mmCIF file of C-alpha atoms and ligand atoms in Angstrom:
data_model
loop_
_atom_site.group_PDB
_atom_site.id
_atom_site.type_symbol
_atom_site.label_atom_id
_atom_site.label_comp_id
_atom_site.label_asym_id
_atom_site.label_seq_id
_atom_site.Cartn_x
_atom_site.Cartn_y
_atom_site.Cartn_z
ATOM 1 C CA MET A 2 0.097 -0.231 -0.093
ATOM 2 C CA GLY A 3 1.576 3.759 -0.512
ATOM 3 C CA THR A 4 4.172 2.403 -2.939
ATOM 4 C CA THR A 5 1.371 2.671 -6.385
ATOM 5 C CA GLU A 6 1.897 5.748 -9.082
ATOM 6 C CA ILE A 7 -0.474 8.582 -7.879
ATOM 7 C CA ARG A 8 -1.473 8.676 -11.820
ATOM 8 C CA LYS A 9 -5.012 10.253 -10.709
ATOM 9 C CA VAL A 10 -6.719 12.476 -8.063
ATOM 10 C CA GLY A 11 -9.672 12.574 -6.938
ATOM 11 C CA VAL A 12 -10.355 15.511 -4.736
ATOM 12 C CA VAL A 13 -13.672 15.644 -2.532
ATOM 13 C CA GLY A 14 -15.276 19.289 -2.427
ATOM 14 C CA LEU A 15 -14.289 22.160 -4.943
ATOM 15 C CA GLY A 16 -14.788 25.073 -2.025
ATOM 16 C CA THR A 17 -12.102 27.547 -0.907
ATOM 17 C CA MET A 18 -9.458 24.583 -0.382
ATOM 18 C CA GLY A 19 -10.992 21.950 -2.598
ATOM 19 C CA ALA A 20 -11.023 24.165 -5.423
ATOM 20 C CA GLY A 21 -6.798 25.308 -4.979
ATOM 21 C CA ILE A 22 -6.112 22.156 -3.926
ATOM 22 C CA ALA A 23 -7.985 20.706 -7.487
ATOM 23 C CA GLN A 24 -6.046 23.843 -10.016
ATOM 24 C CA VAL A 25 -3.052 22.466 -8.367
ATOM 25 C CA CYS A 26 -3.111 18.801 -9.522
ATOM 26 C CA VAL A 27 -3.817 19.844 -13.212
ATOM 27 C CA GLN A 28 -1.626 22.566 -13.578
ATOM 28 C CA ALA A 29 1.210 19.772 -12.721
ATOM 29 C CA GLY A 30 0.151 17.342 -14.796
ATOM 30 C CA VAL A 31 -2.224 14.900 -12.613
ATOM 31 C CA GLU A 32 -5.605 13.652 -14.050
ATOM 32 C CA THR A 33 -7.751 14.785 -11.397
ATOM 33 C CA VAL A 34 -11.793 14.272 -10.589
ATOM 34 C CA GLY A 35 -13.427 17.063 -8.918
ATOM 35 C CA ARG A 36 -16.773 16.363 -6.554
ATOM 36 C CA GLU A 37 -19.867 18.052 -6.143
ATOM 37 C CA ILE A 38 -22.935 18.095 -3.980
ATOM 38 C CA SER A 39 -24.358 19.417 -7.368
ATOM 39 C CA ALA A 40 -23.406 19.703 -10.939
ATOM 40 C CA GLU A 41 -23.764 23.679 -10.122
ATOM 41 C CA LEU A 42 -21.459 23.692 -7.430
ATOM 42 C CA GLY A 43 -18.775 21.885 -9.974
ATOM 43 C CA GLU A 44 -19.373 24.016 -12.651
ATOM 44 C CA LYS A 45 -19.024 27.859 -10.587
ATOM 45 C CA ALA A 46 -15.133 25.849 -9.440
ATOM 46 C CA ARG A 47 -14.505 24.968 -13.347
ATOM 47 C CA GLU A 48 -14.642 28.163 -13.464
ATOM 48 C CA LYS A 49 -12.782 29.459 -11.007
ATOM 49 C CA ILE A 50 -9.780 27.315 -12.008
ATOM 50 C CA ALA A 51 -10.468 28.782 -15.317
ATOM 51 C CA HIS A 52 -10.476 32.129 -14.451
ATOM 52 C CA PHE A 53 -7.105 32.114 -11.980
ATOM 53 C CA LEU A 54 -5.129 29.547 -15.157
ATOM 54 C CA GLY A 55 -6.469 32.749 -17.983
ATOM 55 C CA ARG A 56 -5.569 35.323 -15.334
ATOM 56 C CA ALA A 57 -1.468 33.029 -15.435
ATOM 57 C CA VAL A 58 -1.622 33.112 -19.276
ATOM 58 C CA GLU A 59 -1.969 37.366 -18.977
ATOM 59 C CA LYS A 60 0.387 37.409 -17.141
ATOM 60 C CA GLU A 61 2.806 35.244 -19.220
ATOM 61 C CA ARG A 62 3.038 33.034 -16.265
ATOM 62 C CA MET A 63 1.715 29.587 -18.357
ATOM 63 C CA THR A 64 0.279 29.987 -22.439
ATOM 64 C CA ALA A 65 -3.064 29.511 -23.080
ATOM 65 C CA LYS A 66 -2.126 25.851 -24.798
ATOM 66 C CA GLU A 67 -0.983 24.938 -21.624
ATOM 67 C CA ARG A 68 -3.687 26.221 -19.393
ATOM 68 C CA ASP A 69 -5.953 24.285 -22.430
ATOM 69 C CA ALA A 70 -4.708 21.385 -21.639
ATOM 70 C CA ALA A 71 -4.791 21.885 -17.282
ATOM 71 C CA LEU A 72 -8.420 22.461 -18.652
ATOM 72 C CA GLY A 73 -8.992 19.015 -19.827
ATOM 73 C CA ARG A 74 -6.897 17.495 -16.989
ATOM 74 C CA LEU A 75 -10.447 17.896 -15.006
ATOM 75 C CA ALA A 76 -13.376 16.185 -15.098
ATOM 76 C CA LEU A 77 -16.029 16.407 -11.975
ATOM 77 C CA THR A 78 -18.984 14.307 -10.708
ATOM 78 C CA THR A 79 -21.456 14.185 -7.936
ATOM 79 C CA GLU A 80 -20.720 10.528 -7.403
ATOM 80 C CA ILE A 81 -17.980 9.242 -5.042
ATOM 81 C CA ALA A 82 -18.229 6.236 -7.769
ATOM 82 C CA ASP A 83 -16.804 7.687 -10.212
ATOM 83 C CA PHE A 84 -13.485 8.199 -7.774
ATOM 84 C CA ALA A 85 -12.930 4.141 -8.155
ATOM 85 C CA ASP A 86 -9.804 4.081 -9.961
ATOM 86 C CA CYS A 87 -7.624 7.127 -8.370
ATOM 87 C CA ASP A 88 -4.901 6.497 -6.268
ATOM 88 C CA LEU A 89 -5.435 9.566 -4.158
ATOM 89 C CA VAL A 90 -8.043 10.962 -3.399
ATOM 90 C CA ILE A 91 -8.048 14.292 -1.419
ATOM 91 C CA GLU A 92 -10.940 15.261 0.645
ATOM 92 C CA ALA A 93 -11.843 19.556 0.993
ATOM 93 C CA ALA A 94 -15.499 19.091 2.229
ATOM 94 C CA PHE A 95 -17.265 21.049 4.879
ATOM 95 C CA GLU A 96 -15.225 20.797 8.639
ATOM 96 C CA ASP A 97 -17.167 18.388 10.343
ATOM 97 C CA ILE A 98 -16.527 15.054 11.871
ATOM 98 C CA ALA A 99 -20.850 13.249 11.262
ATOM 99 C CA VAL A 100 -19.387 14.956 6.943
ATOM 100 C CA LYS A 101 -15.975 13.029 6.727
ATOM 101 C CA HIS A 102 -17.363 9.958 9.018
ATOM 102 C CA GLU A 103 -19.224 9.729 5.927
ATOM 103 C CA LEU A 104 -17.348 10.269 3.427
ATOM 104 C CA PHE A 105 -14.535 7.970 4.983
ATOM 105 C CA GLU A 106 -16.940 5.249 5.007
ATOM 106 C CA ALA A 107 -18.455 6.362 1.121
ATOM 107 C CA LEU A 108 -14.601 7.009 0.441
ATOM 108 C CA ASP A 109 -13.004 3.148 1.627
ATOM 109 C CA ALA A 110 -16.138 1.304 0.038
ATOM 110 C CA THR A 111 -15.043 2.283 -3.650
ATOM 111 C CA VAL A 112 -11.586 3.981 -4.302
ATOM 112 C CA ARG A 113 -8.771 0.322 -4.667
ATOM 113 C CA GLU A 114 -7.255 -1.548 -1.483
ATOM 114 C CA ASP A 115 -3.622 0.432 -2.179
ATOM 115 C CA ALA A 116 -5.060 3.200 -2.458
ATOM 116 C CA ILE A 117 -4.346 6.648 -0.303
ATOM 117 C CA LEU A 118 -6.926 8.590 1.481
ATOM 118 C CA ALA A 119 -5.720 11.775 2.906
ATOM 119 C CA THR A 120 -7.542 14.895 4.268
ATOM 120 C CA ASN A 121 -6.794 18.999 3.934
ATOM 121 C CA THR A 122 -8.907 18.957 7.776
ATOM 122 C CA SER A 123 -6.810 21.684 9.737
ATOM 123 C CA ALA A 124 -9.147 21.488 13.269
ATOM 124 C CA LEU A 125 -10.127 17.763 13.432
ATOM 125 C CA SER A 126 -8.604 14.357 14.228
ATOM 126 C CA VAL A 127 -6.591 12.971 11.827
ATOM 127 C CA THR A 128 -7.130 10.068 13.161
ATOM 128 C CA GLN A 129 -10.690 10.064 14.006
ATOM 129 C CA ILE A 130 -11.166 11.039 10.627
ATOM 130 C CA ALA A 131 -9.568 7.615 9.483
ATOM 131 C CA ALA A 132 -11.816 5.449 12.104
ATOM 132 C CA ALA A 133 -14.090 5.709 8.926
ATOM 133 C CA SER A 134 -12.036 3.441 7.143
ATOM 134 C CA ARG A 135 -10.666 -0.613 8.131
ATOM 135 C CA LYS A 136 -8.302 0.596 6.357
ATOM 136 C CA PRO A 137 -6.641 3.056 8.888
ATOM 137 C CA GLU A 138 -3.501 3.226 7.558
ATOM 138 C CA ARG A 139 -3.492 4.040 3.885
ATOM 139 C CA VAL A 140 -5.184 7.471 6.310
ATOM 140 C CA VAL A 141 -2.998 10.478 6.190
ATOM 141 C CA GLY A 142 -3.386 14.504 6.519
ATOM 142 C CA MET A 143 -2.194 16.366 3.560
ATOM 143 C CA HIS A 144 -2.842 19.990 4.560
ATOM 144 C CA PHE A 145 -3.128 22.576 2.395
ATOM 145 C CA PHE A 146 -3.028 26.475 3.317
ATOM 146 C CA ASN A 147 -4.841 29.098 1.594
ATOM 147 C CA PRO A 148 -4.460 30.050 -1.673
ATOM 148 C CA ALA A 149 -3.223 26.128 -1.808
ATOM 149 C CA PRO A 150 -1.812 27.463 -5.271
ATOM 150 C CA LEU A 151 -0.387 29.905 -3.663
ATOM 151 C CA MET A 152 0.948 28.834 -0.994
ATOM 152 C CA PRO A 153 3.269 26.544 -1.111
ATOM 153 C CA LEU A 154 3.282 24.536 2.227
ATOM 154 C CA VAL A 155 1.369 21.210 3.005
ATOM 155 C CA GLU A 156 0.978 19.948 6.139
ATOM 156 C CA ILE A 157 1.776 15.945 5.378
ATOM 157 C CA VAL A 158 0.339 14.192 9.326
ATOM 158 C CA ARG A 159 0.598 10.808 10.760
ATOM 159 C CA ALA A 160 -2.058 9.942 12.221
ATOM 160 C CA GLN A 161 -1.548 7.533 15.190
ATOM 161 C CA ARG A 162 -2.148 4.014 12.298
ATOM 162 C CA THR A 163 -0.945 5.315 9.270
ATOM 163 C CA SER A 164 1.791 3.402 7.531
ATOM 164 C CA GLU A 165 5.303 5.490 6.748
ATOM 165 C CA GLU A 166 4.589 4.259 3.199
ATOM 166 C CA VAL A 167 1.630 6.170 3.011
ATOM 167 C CA VAL A 168 3.172 9.529 4.845
ATOM 168 C CA ASP A 169 6.300 8.814 2.377
ATOM 169 C CA ALA A 170 4.121 8.467 -1.509
ATOM 170 C CA ALA A 171 1.693 11.421 0.733
ATOM 171 C CA TYR A 172 5.480 13.160 0.658
ATOM 172 C CA ALA A 173 6.250 12.780 -2.871
ATOM 173 C CA PHE A 174 2.850 13.224 -4.414
ATOM 174 C CA ALA A 175 2.937 17.268 -2.822
ATOM 175 C CA GLN A 176 6.371 17.453 -3.718
ATOM 176 C CA ARG A 177 5.484 16.418 -6.963
ATOM 177 C CA VAL A 178 2.794 18.629 -7.965
ATOM 178 C CA GLY A 179 5.694 21.507 -6.731
ATOM 179 C CA LYS A 180 4.970 22.126 -3.077
ATOM 180 C CA GLU A 181 6.947 22.035 -0.162
ATOM 181 C CA PRO A 182 5.835 19.440 1.836
ATOM 182 C CA ILE A 183 6.934 18.458 5.538
ATOM 183 C CA ARG A 184 6.528 15.744 8.218
ATOM 184 C CA CYS A 185 3.848 15.466 11.758
ATOM 185 C CA ASN A 186 2.179 14.103 14.429
ATOM 186 C CA ASP A 187 -1.208 14.244 14.108
ATOM 187 C CA THR A 188 -1.568 16.833 17.333
ATOM 188 C CA PRO A 189 -4.267 19.787 16.986
ATOM 189 C CA GLY A 190 -2.836 22.867 15.436
ATOM 190 C CA PHE A 191 -0.369 20.431 13.866
ATOM 191 C CA VAL A 192 2.326 22.866 13.410
ATOM 192 C CA VAL A 193 1.949 25.942 11.407
ATOM 193 C CA ASN A 194 -1.494 27.210 13.026
ATOM 194 C CA ARG A 195 -0.181 25.376 16.409
ATOM 195 C CA ILE A 196 2.108 28.476 16.764
ATOM 196 C CA LEU A 197 0.142 30.491 15.215
ATOM 197 C CA ILE A 198 -2.855 30.937 15.589
ATOM 198 C CA PRO A 199 -2.663 31.565 19.564
ATOM 199 C CA LEU A 200 0.324 34.300 19.128
ATOM 200 C CA LEU A 201 -2.086 36.302 16.227
ATOM 201 C CA ASN A 202 -4.636 35.842 19.996
ATOM 202 C CA ASP A 203 -2.272 37.500 21.190
ATOM 203 C CA CYS A 204 -1.995 40.843 18.729
ATOM 204 C CA VAL A 205 -5.815 40.529 19.742
ATOM 205 C CA ARG A 206 -5.097 40.920 22.883
ATOM 206 C CA VAL A 207 -2.679 43.428 22.580
ATOM 207 C CA LEU A 208 -4.976 46.209 20.965
ATOM 208 C CA ASP A 209 -6.706 46.142 23.958
ATOM 209 C CA GLU A 210 -3.786 45.553 27.210
ATOM 210 C CA ALA A 211 -1.886 48.540 25.283
ATOM 211 C CA GLY A 212 -3.808 50.152 23.614
ATOM 212 C CA VAL A 213 -2.854 50.678 20.228
ATOM 213 C CA SER A 214 -4.774 51.167 17.297
ATOM 214 C CA VAL A 215 -5.105 48.174 14.723
ATOM 215 C CA GLU A 216 -3.095 50.465 12.378
ATOM 216 C CA ASP A 217 -0.625 50.319 14.261
ATOM 217 C CA LEU A 218 0.019 46.659 15.572
ATOM 218 C CA ASP A 219 -0.009 45.982 11.924
ATOM 219 C CA LYS A 220 2.457 48.656 11.753
ATOM 220 C CA ALA A 221 4.410 47.220 14.536
ATOM 221 C CA MET A 222 4.691 43.536 13.814
ATOM 222 C CA ARG A 223 5.438 44.598 10.008
ATOM 223 C CA PHE A 224 8.488 46.966 10.917
ATOM 224 C CA GLY A 225 9.568 45.604 14.439
ATOM 225 C CA ALA A 226 8.920 41.727 13.889
ATOM 226 C CA GLY A 227 9.397 41.644 10.035
ATOM 227 C CA TRP A 228 6.474 40.465 9.472
ATOM 228 C CA PRO A 229 4.866 40.267 5.502
ATOM 229 C CA MET A 230 1.323 40.809 6.309
ATOM 230 C CA GLY A 231 -0.422 42.348 10.239
ATOM 231 C CA PRO A 232 -2.150 40.458 12.130
ATOM 232 C CA THR A 233 -5.397 42.177 11.640
ATOM 233 C CA ALA A 234 -4.802 42.105 7.820
ATOM 234 C CA LEU A 235 -4.854 38.559 8.186
ATOM 235 C CA LEU A 236 -7.001 37.783 10.809
ATOM 236 C CA ASP A 237 -8.723 39.311 8.169
ATOM 237 C CA LEU A 238 -7.557 37.396 5.403
ATOM 238 C CA VAL A 239 -8.111 34.142 6.830
ATOM 239 C CA GLY A 240 -12.009 34.796 7.905
ATOM 240 C CA ILE A 241 -13.005 35.844 11.847
ATOM 241 C CA ASP A 242 -14.807 32.817 12.230
ATOM 242 C CA VAL A 243 -12.777 30.550 10.349
ATOM 243 C CA HIS A 244 -10.022 31.715 12.857
ATOM 244 C CA VAL A 245 -12.438 31.838 16.535
ATOM 245 C CA HIS A 246 -13.718 28.033 15.175
ATOM 246 C CA ALA A 247 -10.140 26.610 15.078
ATOM 247 C CA SER A 248 -9.078 28.442 17.619
ATOM 248 C CA GLU A 249 -11.202 27.100 19.841
ATOM 249 C CA ALA A 250 -10.757 23.462 18.167
ATOM 250 C CA ILE A 251 -7.293 23.968 19.583
ATOM 251 C CA TRP A 252 -8.460 25.359 23.009
ATOM 252 C CA SER A 253 -10.418 21.647 23.603
ATOM 253 C CA GLY A 254 -7.018 20.145 22.466
ATOM 254 C CA LEU A 255 -4.839 21.955 24.407
ATOM 255 C CA ARG A 256 -6.777 23.561 26.968
ATOM 256 C CA GLU A 257 -3.775 26.466 26.926
ATOM 257 C CA PRO A 258 -5.592 29.691 27.941
ATOM 258 C CA ARG A 259 -3.865 31.637 24.781
ATOM 259 C CA MET A 260 -5.951 29.801 22.469
ATOM 260 C CA ALA A 261 -8.636 30.288 23.886
ATOM 261 C CA PRO A 262 -9.653 33.390 21.191
ATOM 262 C CA PRO A 263 -10.122 36.464 23.145
ATOM 263 C CA PRO A 264 -14.291 37.641 23.290
ATOM 264 C CA ARG A 265 -13.273 41.000 21.210
ATOM 265 C CA LEU A 266 -12.923 38.138 17.737
ATOM 266 C CA LYS A 267 -15.937 36.195 19.289
ATOM 267 C CA ALA A 268 -17.623 38.867 19.372
ATOM 268 C CA MET A 269 -16.254 40.124 15.612
ATOM 269 C CA ALA A 270 -17.580 36.586 14.427
ATOM 270 C CA ASP A 271 -21.026 36.663 16.006
ATOM 271 C CA ALA A 272 -21.496 40.454 14.087
ATOM 272 C CA GLY A 273 -20.680 39.594 10.795
ATOM 273 C CA LEU A 274 -17.696 41.606 10.549
ATOM 274 C CA LEU A 275 -15.481 38.068 9.389
ATOM 275 C CA GLY A 276 -12.638 40.017 7.037
ATOM 276 C CA ARG A 277 -12.545 40.951 3.019
ATOM 277 C CA LYS A 278 -14.699 38.016 2.758
ATOM 278 C CA THR A 279 -17.726 40.553 4.518
ATOM 279 C CA GLY A 280 -16.238 43.688 3.398
ATOM 280 C CA ARG A 281 -15.579 44.372 6.566
ATOM 281 C CA GLY A 282 -13.428 42.923 9.176
ATOM 282 C CA PHE A 283 -10.447 44.406 10.995
ATOM 283 C CA PHE A 284 -10.927 47.023 8.303
ATOM 284 C CA GLU A 285 -13.240 47.857 5.550
ATOM 285 C CA TYR A 286 -12.750 46.115 1.779
ATOM 286 C CA ASP A 287 -14.341 47.251 -0.971
ATOM 287 C CA ASP A 288 -13.458 44.084 -3.607
HETATM 288 N N1 NAD B 327 -10.433 27.990 3.845
HETATM 289 C C1 NAD B 327 -9.062 27.739 4.749
HETATM 290 O O1 NAD B 327 -8.038 28.491 5.057
HETATM 291 C C2 NAD B 327 -9.001 26.251 4.848
HETATM 292 C C3 NAD B 327 -7.174 26.130 4.947
HETATM 293 C C4 NAD B 327 -6.756 24.601 5.066
HETATM 294 C C5 NAD B 327 -7.594 23.826 5.661
HETATM 295 N N2 NAD B 327 -9.116 24.327 5.246
HETATM 296 C C6 NAD B 327 -9.968 23.218 5.756
HETATM 297 O O2 NAD B 327 -10.392 22.253 3.823
HETATM 298 C C7 NAD B 327 -11.874 21.941 4.276
HETATM 299 C C8 NAD B 327 -12.978 21.954 3.624
HETATM 300 O O3 NAD B 327 -12.720 23.819 3.753
HETATM 301 P P1 NAD B 327 -13.479 25.226 2.929
HETATM 302 O O4 NAD B 327 -12.395 26.153 3.475
HETATM 303 O O5 NAD B 327 -12.744 24.838 1.745
HETATM 304 O O6 NAD B 327 -15.176 24.950 2.763
HETATM 305 P P2 NAD B 327 -15.219 25.665 1.554
HETATM 306 O O7 NAD B 327 -16.666 25.797 2.854
HETATM 307 O O8 NAD B 327 -15.024 26.663 1.258
HETATM 308 O O9 NAD B 327 -15.975 24.346 1.315
HETATM 309 C C9 NAD B 327 -17.053 23.517 1.581
HETATM 310 C C10 NAD B 327 -17.097 22.198 1.289
HETATM 311 O O10 NAD B 327 -17.865 21.139 1.143
HETATM 312 C C11 NAD B 327 -19.177 20.821 0.776
HETATM 313 N N3 NAD B 327 -19.418 20.057 1.208
HETATM 314 C C12 NAD B 327 -20.765 20.983 1.931
HETATM 315 N N4 NAD B 327 -21.872 19.663 3.298
HETATM 316 C C13 NAD B 327 -21.165 18.331 2.671
HETATM 317 C C14 NAD B 327 -21.611 17.129 2.700
HETATM 318 N N5 NAD B 327 -22.378 17.008 3.921
HETATM 319 N N6 NAD B 327 -21.099 16.165 2.413
HETATM 320 C C15 NAD B 327 -20.105 16.767 1.328
HETATM 321 N N7 NAD B 327 -19.243 18.026 0.819
HETATM 322 C C16 NAD B 327 -20.188 18.965 1.534
HETATM 323 C C17 NAD B 327 -19.197 21.638 -0.315
HETATM 324 O O11 NAD B 327 -20.326 21.282 -1.047
HETATM 325 C C18 NAD B 327 -17.436 22.444 -0.810
HETATM 326 O O12 NAD B 327 -17.679 21.812 -1.741
HETATM 327 C C19 NAD B 327 -11.799 21.438 5.738
HETATM 328 O O13 NAD B 327 -11.926 20.885 6.495
HETATM 329 C C20 NAD B 327 -11.041 22.981 6.497
HETATM 330 O O14 NAD B 327 -10.821 22.766 8.000
HETATM 331 C C21 NAD B 327 -9.446 24.881 4.817
#
């Protein structure tokens, strides 16, 4: 298991992450089948991918012929059964354990014995997701970052029962599609979120403690700590609701006070001030 060459990939869910992961795969020359819950949502995802590849052509980072070839590698479906001949399936569906369990049971019953099942979960336990498979050895975390086509890192997450062969195969695949993978254990937040989430929570707490403005906090971390982007601008980009959800998950796993989302962020999430996607978070956005 895990030694099969990965010729065909399945992506479950073509939302923000799934569409990005499918784009990464087809751009790297891999035949990919993407599954959405309706044909309309699948078509929307294809249009989104076509739009981003079109921009790459405009910027002369790829030719029109390469774009067409990449889009030609993407097949759409609404049926899990169409993953039967996939060597690797990457699940990027809604972050809910019941949804993931249902999908992994269906995938487990569909794919070949030697196929690898990966989850892109950020905050759930890969071990717990793998429990829905009769062969948890073949289940691994492949945690891409948003936006997947632009962010190089993929955390390859070794769950309790993942075989080393499967970890190695997922790692090699991430490298093959142009990413920079790392290996890590299945602990809350894995590596980046385990560090970044409490750090961003601290930044928000300092806003009130130090009586610093949002603009000055971002300026402080950009010009004093060399961050490419200020913490509140980053929270707006990630989505306040997404951050609060991830923060609560890490808090429930580790119970360290810094992991818990600050009340100020919870209030923003409740008020619909979610950042860029709602046009307003710490800052206001026109686009
Ligand atoms: N957004 C991020 O920054 C980010 C980063 C890394 C990992 N992730 C993880 O990626 C996964 C997807 O997140 P996203 O941000 O792309 O979400 P999204 O809301 O953009 O997409 C969710 C997908 O799940 C599908 N879906 C919804 N309900 C379903 C159901 N009942 N059964 C099957 N599919 C269903 C939707 O059709 C959609 O394709 C989550 O596990 C999330 O934790 C998200």
